[in-house]
mmCIF file of C-alpha atoms and ligand atoms in Angstrom:
data_model
loop_
_atom_site.group_PDB
_atom_site.id
_atom_site.type_symbol
_atom_site.label_atom_id
_atom_site.label_comp_id
_atom_site.label_asym_id
_atom_site.label_seq_id
_atom_site.Cartn_x
_atom_site.Cartn_y
_atom_site.Cartn_z
ATOM 1 C CA MET L 1 -8.999 -60.172 63.039
ATOM 2 C CA VAL L 2 -6.076 -60.329 65.438
ATOM 3 C CA THR L 3 -2.776 -61.028 63.763
ATOM 4 C CA ASP L 4 0.585 -62.048 65.170
ATOM 5 C CA ARG L 5 2.790 -58.994 64.677
ATOM 6 C CA SER L 6 5.990 -60.992 64.741
ATOM 7 C CA ARG L 7 5.015 -62.740 61.507
ATOM 8 C CA LEU L 8 4.304 -61.410 58.040
ATOM 9 C CA HIS L 9 0.899 -61.881 56.483
ATOM 10 C CA ILE L 10 0.143 -62.075 52.804
ATOM 11 C CA ALA L 11 -3.398 -61.996 51.399
ATOM 12 C CA VAL L 12 -3.884 -64.280 48.420
ATOM 13 C CA GLN L 13 -6.994 -65.230 46.446
ATOM 14 C CA LYS L 14 -8.622 -68.283 48.025
ATOM 15 C CA SER L 15 -9.735 -69.809 44.754
ATOM 16 C CA GLY L 16 -10.050 -68.489 41.251
ATOM 17 C CA ARG L 17 -7.847 -67.312 38.466
ATOM 18 C CA LEU L 18 -5.006 -65.984 40.604
ATOM 19 C CA PHE L 19 -4.846 -68.769 43.177
ATOM 20 C CA GLU L 20 -2.500 -71.248 41.542
ATOM 21 C CA GLN L 21 0.054 -68.803 40.277
ATOM 22 C CA SER L 22 0.056 -66.908 43.577
ATOM 23 C CA ARG L 23 0.729 -70.164 45.428
ATOM 24 C CA ASP L 24 3.407 -71.180 42.918
ATOM 25 C CA LEU L 25 5.108 -67.818 43.326
ATOM 26 C CA LEU L 26 5.326 -68.304 47.084
ATOM 27 C CA LYS L 27 6.576 -71.861 46.614
ATOM 28 C CA GLY L 28 9.126 -70.588 44.118
ATOM 29 C CA ALA L 29 10.314 -68.163 46.796
ATOM 30 C CA GLY L 30 11.131 -71.220 48.886
ATOM 31 C CA LEU L 31 8.160 -71.148 51.261
ATOM 32 C CA LYS L 32 6.868 -74.471 52.543
ATOM 33 C CA LEU L 33 3.198 -73.901 53.235
ATOM 34 C CA GLN L 34 1.222 -75.950 55.740
ATOM 35 C CA GLY L 35 -2.566 -76.173 55.687
ATOM 36 C CA GLY L 36 -5.138 -78.069 53.667
ATOM 37 C CA LYS L 37 -6.886 -77.008 50.516
ATOM 38 C CA ASN L 38 -9.879 -75.487 52.290
ATOM 39 C CA ALA L 39 -7.951 -73.777 55.054
ATOM 40 C CA LEU L 40 -8.396 -70.017 55.440
ATOM 41 C CA THR L 41 -4.777 -69.581 56.390
ATOM 42 C CA ALA L 42 -1.540 -71.433 55.771
ATOM 43 C CA ARG L 43 1.584 -71.151 57.829
ATOM 44 C CA ALA L 44 4.994 -71.150 56.215
ATOM 45 C CA GLU L 45 7.158 -73.706 58.043
ATOM 46 C CA ASN L 46 10.438 -72.151 57.097
ATOM 47 C CA PHE L 47 9.734 -68.392 57.041
ATOM 48 C CA PRO L 48 7.857 -66.152 59.505
ATOM 49 C CA LEU L 49 4.885 -65.758 57.185
ATOM 50 C CA ASP L 50 1.192 -66.677 57.222
ATOM 51 C CA VAL L 51 -0.846 -66.779 54.035
ATOM 52 C CA MET L 52 -4.467 -65.646 54.292
ATOM 53 C CA PHE L 53 -6.799 -66.953 51.624
ATOM 54 C CA VAL L 54 -9.550 -64.432 50.876
ATOM 55 C CA ARG L 55 -11.711 -63.185 48.012
ATOM 56 C CA ASP L 56 -9.709 -61.115 45.565
ATOM 57 C CA ASP L 57 -11.958 -58.075 46.084
ATOM 58 C CA ASP L 58 -11.058 -57.997 49.783
ATOM 59 C CA ILE L 59 -7.303 -58.071 49.271
ATOM 60 C CA PRO L 60 -6.752 -54.286 48.903
ATOM 61 C CA THR L 61 -8.731 -53.666 52.115
ATOM 62 C CA PHE L 62 -6.758 -56.278 54.047
ATOM 63 C CA VAL L 63 -3.489 -54.722 52.931
ATOM 64 C CA ALA L 64 -4.613 -51.103 53.315
ATOM 65 C CA ASP L 65 -5.764 -51.784 56.877
ATOM 66 C CA GLY L 66 -2.485 -53.527 57.649
ATOM 67 C CA VAL L 67 -4.187 -56.818 58.574
ATOM 68 C CA CYS L 68 -1.866 -58.224 55.942
ATOM 69 C CA GLU L 69 1.379 -56.457 55.170
ATOM 70 C CA LEU L 70 1.405 -57.888 51.642
ATOM 71 C CA GLY L 71 -1.121 -59.075 49.090
ATOM 72 C CA ILE L 72 -1.485 -60.358 45.545
ATOM 73 C CA CYS L 73 -4.382 -59.088 43.443
ATOM 74 C CA GLY L 74 -5.241 -57.831 39.986
ATOM 75 C CA GLN L 75 -4.616 -54.189 39.118
ATOM 76 C CA ASN L 76 -8.286 -54.051 38.136
ATOM 77 C CA VAL L 77 -9.343 -54.863 41.715
ATOM 78 C CA LEU L 78 -6.685 -52.610 43.190
ATOM 79 C CA GLU L 79 -7.510 -49.554 41.084
ATOM 80 C CA GLU L 80 -11.265 -49.980 41.577
ATOM 81 C CA TYR L 81 -10.640 -50.011 45.314
ATOM 82 C CA ALA L 82 -8.189 -47.087 45.239
ATOM 83 C CA LEU L 83 -10.646 -44.864 43.369
ATOM 84 C CA GLY L 84 -13.020 -45.202 46.318
ATOM 85 C CA GLN L 85 -10.409 -44.028 48.832
ATOM 86 C CA ALA L 86 -9.410 -40.491 49.763
ATOM 87 C CA ALA L 87 -5.728 -41.448 49.781
ATOM 88 C CA ARG L 88 -3.709 -44.392 48.539
ATOM 89 C CA ARG L 89 -3.060 -46.809 51.365
ATOM 90 C CA VAL L 90 -1.236 -49.561 49.506
ATOM 91 C CA ARG L 91 1.827 -49.508 47.307
ATOM 92 C CA THR L 92 2.390 -51.699 44.272
ATOM 93 C CA VAL L 93 5.743 -53.365 44.754
ATOM 94 C CA THR L 94 6.002 -55.348 41.570
ATOM 95 C CA ASN L 95 4.041 -56.612 38.581
ATOM 96 C CA LEU L 96 3.825 -60.376 38.602
ATOM 97 C CA GLY L 97 3.310 -61.185 34.930
ATOM 98 C CA PHE L 98 0.241 -63.406 35.365
ATOM 99 C CA GLY L 99 -3.525 -62.823 35.503
ATOM 100 C CA ARG L 100 -3.279 -60.575 32.469
ATOM 101 C CA CYS L 101 -6.563 -59.172 31.214
ATOM 102 C CA THR L 102 -8.002 -55.903 29.970
ATOM 103 C CA LEU L 103 -11.008 -54.008 31.222
ATOM 104 C CA LYS L 104 -12.804 -53.130 28.027
ATOM 105 C CA ILE L 105 -15.932 -51.469 26.854
ATOM 106 C CA ALA L 106 -17.842 -53.769 24.540
ATOM 107 C CA ALA L 107 -20.653 -53.007 22.152
ATOM 108 C CA PRO L 108 -23.101 -55.283 20.355
ATOM 109 C CA ASP L 109 -21.593 -56.750 17.174
ATOM 110 C CA GLY L 110 -22.062 -54.492 14.188
ATOM 111 C CA VAL L 111 -22.149 -51.207 16.091
ATOM 112 C CA VAL L 112 -19.869 -48.703 14.376
ATOM 113 C CA TYR L 113 -18.392 -47.355 17.547
ATOM 114 C CA LYS L 114 -17.224 -43.884 18.532
ATOM 115 C CA THR L 115 -16.453 -42.935 22.126
ATOM 116 C CA GLU L 116 -19.007 -40.099 22.093
ATOM 117 C CA MET L 117 -21.652 -42.720 21.413
ATOM 118 C CA LEU L 118 -21.543 -43.677 25.097
ATOM 119 C CA ALA L 119 -23.154 -40.360 26.094
ATOM 120 C CA GLY L 120 -26.585 -40.899 27.597
ATOM 121 C CA GLN L 121 -26.311 -44.691 27.313
ATOM 122 C CA ARG L 122 -26.528 -47.360 30.000
ATOM 123 C CA ILE L 123 -23.271 -49.287 30.552
ATOM 124 C CA ALA L 124 -23.239 -52.380 32.759
ATOM 125 C CA THR L 125 -20.096 -53.170 34.754
ATOM 126 C CA SER L 126 -18.616 -54.684 37.895
ATOM 127 C CA TYR L 127 -16.080 -51.828 37.886
ATOM 128 C CA PRO L 128 -18.252 -48.730 38.392
ATOM 129 C CA ARG L 129 -15.442 -46.509 39.713
ATOM 130 C CA LEU L 130 -12.998 -47.312 36.928
ATOM 131 C CA LEU L 131 -15.731 -46.782 34.380
ATOM 132 C CA ALA L 132 -16.838 -43.507 35.997
ATOM 133 C CA HIS L 133 -13.231 -42.317 35.933
ATOM 134 C CA PHE L 134 -12.869 -43.258 32.274
ATOM 135 C CA LEU L 135 -16.071 -41.401 31.367
ATOM 136 C CA ALA L 136 -15.221 -38.338 33.476
ATOM 137 C CA GLU L 137 -11.823 -38.021 31.767
ATOM 138 C CA ARG L 138 -13.638 -37.818 28.461
ATOM 139 C CA ALA L 139 -16.419 -35.576 29.794
ATOM 140 C CA ILE L 140 -19.020 -38.165 28.850
ATOM 141 C CA GLU L 141 -22.183 -38.518 30.882
ATOM 142 C CA ALA L 142 -23.623 -41.995 30.836
ATOM 143 C CA GLU L 143 -25.550 -44.186 33.233
ATOM 144 C CA ILE L 144 -23.448 -46.812 34.962
ATOM 145 C CA VAL L 145 -25.353 -49.989 35.811
ATOM 146 C CA PRO L 146 -23.422 -51.860 38.535
ATOM 147 C CA MET L 147 -23.570 -55.659 38.277
ATOM 148 C CA LYS L 148 -21.793 -58.278 40.394
ATOM 149 C CA GLY L 149 -21.391 -60.805 37.585
ATOM 150 C CA ALA L 150 -22.685 -62.058 34.232
ATOM 151 C CA VAL L 151 -22.175 -58.560 32.877
ATOM 152 C CA GLU L 152 -21.959 -59.914 29.344
ATOM 153 C CA LEU L 153 -25.658 -60.811 29.502
ATOM 154 C CA ALA L 154 -26.768 -57.218 30.143
ATOM 155 C CA PRO L 155 -27.237 -56.135 26.505
ATOM 156 C CA ARG L 156 -29.240 -59.244 25.635
ATOM 157 C CA LEU L 157 -31.430 -58.755 28.684
ATOM 158 C CA GLY L 158 -32.006 -55.133 27.750
ATOM 159 C CA ILE L 159 -30.364 -53.906 30.965
ATOM 160 C CA ALA L 160 -27.712 -51.870 29.175
ATOM 161 C CA LYS L 161 -26.561 -51.138 25.656
ATOM 162 C CA PHE L 162 -22.838 -51.379 26.412
ATOM 163 C CA ILE L 163 -20.804 -53.289 28.947
ATOM 164 C CA CYS L 164 -17.456 -52.685 30.589
ATOM 165 C CA ASP L 165 -15.874 -56.000 31.605
ATOM 166 C CA LEU L 166 -12.631 -57.916 31.828
ATOM 167 C CA VAL L 167 -11.504 -59.656 28.687
ATOM 168 C CA SER L 168 -8.710 -62.158 28.271
ATOM 169 C CA THR L 169 -9.291 -64.405 25.257
ATOM 170 C CA GLY L 170 -12.390 -62.533 24.063
ATOM 171 C CA ALA L 171 -14.381 -65.799 23.843
ATOM 172 C CA THR L 172 -17.039 -64.634 26.328
ATOM 173 C CA LEU L 173 -17.719 -61.439 24.390
ATOM 174 C CA GLU L 174 -17.855 -63.337 21.128
ATOM 175 C CA ALA L 175 -20.258 -65.932 22.531
ATOM 176 C CA ASN L 176 -22.568 -63.116 23.575
ATOM 177 C CA GLY L 177 -22.547 -61.206 20.319
ATOM 178 C CA LEU L 178 -20.354 -58.417 21.673
ATOM 179 C CA ALA L 179 -17.124 -56.843 20.473
ATOM 180 C CA ALA L 180 -14.509 -54.971 22.479
ATOM 181 C CA VAL L 181 -14.356 -51.365 21.336
ATOM 182 C CA GLU L 182 -12.294 -49.487 23.912
ATOM 183 C CA THR L 183 -9.732 -50.177 26.621
ATOM 184 C CA VAL L 184 -10.310 -48.828 30.108
ATOM 185 C CA LEU L 185 -7.444 -50.558 31.917
ATOM 186 C CA ALA L 186 -4.791 -53.145 31.107
ATOM 187 C CA SER L 187 -4.267 -55.335 34.142
ATOM 188 C CA GLU L 188 -2.108 -58.066 35.579
ATOM 189 C CA ALA L 189 -1.550 -59.465 39.051
ATOM 190 C CA VAL L 190 0.558 -57.266 41.301
ATOM 191 C CA LEU L 191 2.207 -57.634 44.656
ATOM 192 C CA VAL L 192 1.078 -54.891 47.014
ATOM 193 C CA ARG L 193 2.413 -53.726 50.340
ATOM 194 C CA THR L 194 0.682 -51.820 53.095
ATOM 195 C CA LEU L 195 1.564 -48.174 53.673
ATOM 196 C CA LYS L 196 0.907 -48.653 57.403
ATOM 197 C CA PRO L 197 4.114 -48.482 59.386
ATOM 198 C CA MET L 198 5.739 -51.842 60.071
ATOM 199 C CA ALA L 199 8.022 -52.700 62.974
ATOM 200 C CA PRO L 200 11.625 -52.661 61.693
ATOM 201 C CA ALA L 201 12.072 -56.425 62.159
ATOM 202 C CA LEU L 202 8.906 -57.125 60.199
ATOM 203 C CA ALA L 203 9.844 -54.653 57.451
ATOM 204 C CA GLU L 204 13.173 -56.459 57.147
ATOM 205 C CA ARG L 205 11.363 -59.783 56.681
ATOM 206 C CA ALA L 206 9.090 -58.221 54.078
ATOM 207 C CA ASP L 207 12.138 -56.898 52.212
ATOM 208 C CA ALA L 208 13.777 -60.327 52.328
ATOM 209 C CA LEU L 209 10.664 -61.989 50.922
ATOM 210 C CA LEU L 210 10.317 -59.354 48.210
ATOM 211 C CA THR L 211 13.926 -59.874 47.164
ATOM 212 C CA ARG L 212 13.218 -63.579 46.770
ATOM 213 C CA ILE L 213 10.051 -62.864 44.808
ATOM 214 C CA ASP L 214 11.955 -60.495 42.511
ATOM 215 C CA GLY L 215 14.393 -63.356 41.976
ATOM 216 C CA VAL L 216 11.573 -65.768 41.087
ATOM 217 C CA ILE L 217 10.125 -63.309 38.579
ATOM 218 C CA ALA L 218 13.541 -62.647 37.055
ATOM 219 C CA THR L 219 14.235 -66.363 36.580
ATOM 220 C CA GLN L 220 10.887 -67.039 34.898
ATOM 221 C CA GLU L 221 11.900 -65.291 31.693
ATOM 222 C CA SER L 222 15.636 -65.549 32.093
ATOM 223 C CA LYS L 223 17.874 -68.103 30.469
ATOM 224 C CA TYR L 224 21.559 -68.757 30.682
ATOM 225 C CA ILE L 225 23.195 -68.938 27.263
ATOM 226 C CA VAL L 226 26.569 -70.395 26.476
ATOM 227 C CA LEU L 227 28.026 -70.410 22.966
ATOM 228 C CA ASN L 228 31.276 -70.391 21.057
ATOM 229 C CA ALA L 229 32.162 -67.690 18.562
ATOM 230 C CA PRO L 230 35.069 -66.319 16.559
ATOM 231 C CA LYS L 231 36.403 -62.910 17.636
ATOM 232 C CA ALA L 232 34.979 -61.157 14.567
ATOM 233 C CA ALA L 233 31.440 -62.198 15.519
ATOM 234 C CA LEU L 234 31.478 -61.110 19.168
ATOM 235 C CA ILE L 235 30.012 -57.626 18.742
ATOM 236 C CA GLU L 236 27.147 -58.830 16.585
ATOM 237 C CA ILE L 237 26.421 -61.731 18.947
ATOM 238 C CA ALA L 238 26.327 -59.438 21.982
ATOM 239 C CA ARG L 239 23.805 -57.301 20.095
ATOM 240 C CA ILE L 240 21.539 -60.283 19.376
ATOM 241 C CA LEU L 241 21.545 -61.767 22.896
ATOM 242 C CA PRO L 242 18.177 -60.641 24.312
ATOM 243 C CA GLY L 243 18.359 -58.574 27.477
ATOM 244 C CA ALA L 244 21.928 -59.622 28.260
ATOM 245 C CA GLU L 245 24.166 -57.102 29.912
ATOM 246 C CA ALA L 246 27.923 -57.504 29.717
ATOM 247 C CA PRO L 247 28.333 -61.124 28.583
ATOM 248 C CA THR L 248 31.367 -63.000 29.870
ATOM 249 C CA VAL L 249 33.838 -63.699 27.051
ATOM 250 C CA VAL L 250 36.673 -66.176 27.678
ATOM 251 C CA PRO L 251 39.245 -67.562 25.222
ATOM 252 C CA LEU L 252 38.792 -71.205 24.186
ATOM 253 C CA ALA L 253 41.790 -73.363 25.002
ATOM 254 C CA GLY L 254 43.516 -74.632 21.851
ATOM 255 C CA ARG L 255 41.433 -72.546 19.438
ATOM 256 C CA PRO L 256 43.130 -69.205 18.933
ATOM 257 C CA GLY L 257 40.708 -66.409 17.936
ATOM 258 C CA HIS L 258 37.720 -68.323 19.335
ATOM 259 C CA TYR L 259 35.858 -67.496 22.499
ATOM 260 C CA ALA L 260 33.192 -68.900 24.790
ATOM 261 C CA VAL L 261 30.416 -66.409 25.494
ATOM 262 C CA GLN L 262 28.215 -66.759 28.578
ATOM 263 C CA ALA L 263 25.295 -64.518 29.356
ATOM 264 C CA VAL L 264 22.116 -64.272 31.391
ATOM 265 C CA CYS L 265 19.361 -63.259 29.001
ATOM 266 C CA GLN L 266 16.568 -61.512 30.842
ATOM 267 C CA GLU L 267 14.131 -61.763 27.968
ATOM 268 C CA SER L 268 12.619 -64.753 26.192
ATOM 269 C CA VAL L 269 15.016 -66.705 24.014
ATOM 270 C CA PHE L 270 13.226 -67.990 20.920
ATOM 271 C CA TRP L 271 14.358 -70.384 18.196
ATOM 272 C CA GLU L 272 14.625 -67.314 15.959
ATOM 273 C CA THR L 273 17.175 -65.891 18.388
ATOM 274 C CA LEU L 274 19.272 -69.061 18.117
ATOM 275 C CA GLU L 275 19.045 -68.976 14.322
ATOM 276 C CA LYS L 276 20.262 -65.381 14.310
ATOM 277 C CA LEU L 277 23.123 -66.249 16.664
ATOM 278 C CA LYS L 278 24.160 -69.131 14.422
ATOM 279 C CA ALA L 279 23.960 -66.957 11.317
ATOM 280 C CA ALA L 280 26.191 -64.427 13.069
ATOM 281 C CA GLY L 281 28.861 -67.101 13.596
ATOM 282 C CA ALA L 282 27.953 -68.730 16.915
ATOM 283 C CA SER L 283 28.217 -72.493 17.386
ATOM 284 C CA ALA L 284 27.580 -75.016 20.192
ATOM 285 C CA ILE L 285 24.773 -72.800 21.528
ATOM 286 C CA LEU L 286 23.318 -73.971 24.844
ATOM 287 C CA VAL L 287 20.257 -72.395 26.463
ATOM 288 C CA MET L 288 19.699 -73.350 30.094
ATOM 289 C CA PRO L 289 17.009 -72.523 32.627
ATOM 290 C CA ILE L 290 18.033 -70.613 35.718
ATOM 291 C CA GLU L 291 16.805 -72.093 38.954
ATOM 292 C CA LYS L 292 17.479 -69.263 41.369
ATOM 293 C CA MET L 293 18.642 -65.699 40.979
ATOM 294 C CA MET L 294 19.209 -62.898 43.452
ATOM 295 C CA LEU L 295 19.492 -59.474 41.885
HETATM 296 O O1 LIG Y 301 -14.066 -65.399 44.425
HETATM 297 P P1 LIG Y 301 -13.296 -64.180 44.072
HETATM 298 O O2 LIG Y 301 -14.037 -62.906 44.297
HETATM 299 O O3 LIG Y 301 -11.942 -64.203 44.714
HETATM 300 O O4 LIG Y 301 -12.974 -64.341 42.509
HETATM 301 P P2 LIG Y 301 -13.602 -63.603 41.229
HETATM 302 O O5 LIG Y 301 -14.592 -64.528 40.635
HETATM 303 O O6 LIG Y 301 -14.001 -62.209 41.526
HETATM 304 O O7 LIG Y 301 -12.311 -63.477 40.319
HETATM 305 P P3 LIG Y 301 -11.661 -64.451 39.239
HETATM 306 O O8 LIG Y 301 -11.041 -65.625 39.899
HETATM 307 O O9 LIG Y 301 -12.596 -64.688 38.093
HETATM 308 O O10 LIG Y 301 -10.538 -63.461 38.712
HETATM 309 C C1 LIG Y 301 -9.511 -63.013 39.551
HETATM 310 C C2 LIG Y 301 -8.677 -62.013 38.796
HETATM 311 O O11 LIG Y 301 -8.131 -62.640 37.622
HETATM 312 C C3 LIG Y 301 -9.400 -60.800 38.256
HETATM 313 O O12 LIG Y 301 -9.610 -59.798 39.225
HETATM 314 C C4 LIG Y 301 -8.429 -60.341 37.171
HETATM 315 O O13 LIG Y 301 -7.391 -59.585 37.746
HETATM 316 C C5 LIG Y 301 -7.840 -61.648 36.655
HETATM 317 N N1 LIG Y 301 -8.412 -62.084 35.354
HETATM 318 C C6 LIG Y 301 -7.658 -62.412 34.269
HETATM 319 C C7 LIG Y 301 -9.692 -62.245 35.013
HETATM 320 C C8 LIG Y 301 -9.721 -62.679 33.685
HETATM 321 N N2 LIG Y 301 -8.438 -62.779 33.256
HETATM 322 C C9 LIG Y 301 -10.988 -62.954 33.052
HETATM 323 N N3 LIG Y 301 -11.008 -63.325 31.879
HETATM 324 N N4 LIG Y 301 -10.843 -62.094 35.713
HETATM 325 C C10 LIG Y 301 -12.015 -62.375 35.120
HETATM 326 N N5 LIG Y 301 -12.136 -62.784 33.830
HETATM 327 C C11 LIG Y 301 -13.526 -63.096 33.347
HETATM 328 C C12 LIG Y 301 -14.267 -61.874 32.792
HETATM 329 O O14 LIG Y 301 -14.903 -61.159 33.841
HETATM 330 C C13 LIG Y 301 -15.269 -62.513 31.837
HETATM 331 O O15 LIG Y 301 -16.378 -63.016 32.529
HETATM 332 O O16 LIG Y 301 -13.493 -64.026 32.286
HETATM 333 C C14 LIG Y 301 -14.467 -63.689 31.303
HETATM 334 C C15 LIG Y 301 -13.791 -63.265 30.018
HETATM 335 O O17 LIG Y 301 -12.800 -64.167 29.662
HETATM 336 P P4 LIG Y 301 -12.479 -64.437 28.133
HETATM 337 O O18 LIG Y 301 -11.290 -65.322 28.137
HETATM 338 O O19 LIG Y 301 -13.688 -65.125 27.548
HETATM 339 O O20 LIG Y 301 -12.204 -63.117 27.460
HETATM 340 ZN ZN1 LIG Y 302 -13.890 -61.235 43.191
#
C-alpha cells in the first residue's frame, strides 16, 4: 500500500466492538471524516489525516510497518502480536478506556480448579502466544489448540478441556457451561504509535492529534464543580472533591466567611460525592460537563 507521507494515517477497526468508540474518539478530537460506511478509508477534511478501516488483528502490523503511524486496537491483539516479534515495533501511547475485557482461562462448571491442573491438558484459544507465555511463566506444559472463533464450544465438542478466551459480561461462558478460573490478561483499547521514524512535520501533526485525544479522554470522566462553602468547611471539601487539584477559592460578595469553590474533578462525581460535600457544609453545588480540555 502506498501512503501519502504528508498526511497522518490511523488504523481503526472497520466494524466490530471497537469501531464506534474509535470513530467517536476521532470525532471528539474535532476531525470531520469524509467517506461512506463501507469505505476502506476516510479522509479528515480539517486535519491532515486519513483513517484506514481494517480488521483489528491487522492493526499492529499496519502500525509496526509504518503504513499507519497510529492505530487503535485492543491490548489483547497488540500483545498477541508483540509476542510473535523479535522486538517491539509499536509503542502504546495511551489507554482509551473502552473495549474492556479480560483474557481468561475457563473450565467446565463444577471443576475445582488449580493452576497445576492445566498440565498435560488441551486448551483451546485464539490467543496461542499469550496463552503459551502464561503457561511458560508457570512452567506448565499443556497442549494449545488454536481456534479462530467459537472457542467456547471446544469443551462441548471434546476438542479441549479448557479454553482461554476474552470475557466481558461472562454471559457466553455461562451459556456454555463454563466458568472463568484464571486471568491471563486484562485488556482495553489503546492508541498505538509506530516506532518507525517519522518526518518532523508528520511527527508534529501526530503530537498535535495525540494532545487532542488526551483532552478528549480527560473530559470524558472530568466534571467542573462549583459550590459555596463556609471557611471552616474548605479543607474537608477539598479532600472530598474527587481528583481535583488546587481548587479555586474566591470570597462571596456580601457573605463574609463564605467562599465559592471551583474545581475540575478528574474522576467520576457520584451522587454520594455530592451528599458528602453537602454534609461537609457545601451548598448550591453545581456539576457541569466539560466540553474541551487541553492539558
Ligand atoms: O473483524 P475483526 O477481526 O476486526 O473483529 P473481531 O471479531 O476479531 O473482534 P471484535 O469486534 O469481536 O472485538 C474487537 C476487540 O474488542 C477485541 O480484540 C477486544 O479487544 C475487545 N473486546 C471487548 C472483546 C470483547 N470485549 C468480547 N467480549 N472482544 C471479543 N469479545 C467476545 C469474546 O471473544 C467472546 O466470544 O465476546 C464473547 C464474550 O463476551 P461476554 O460478554 O459474553 O463475556
Ligand atoms: Zn479480529
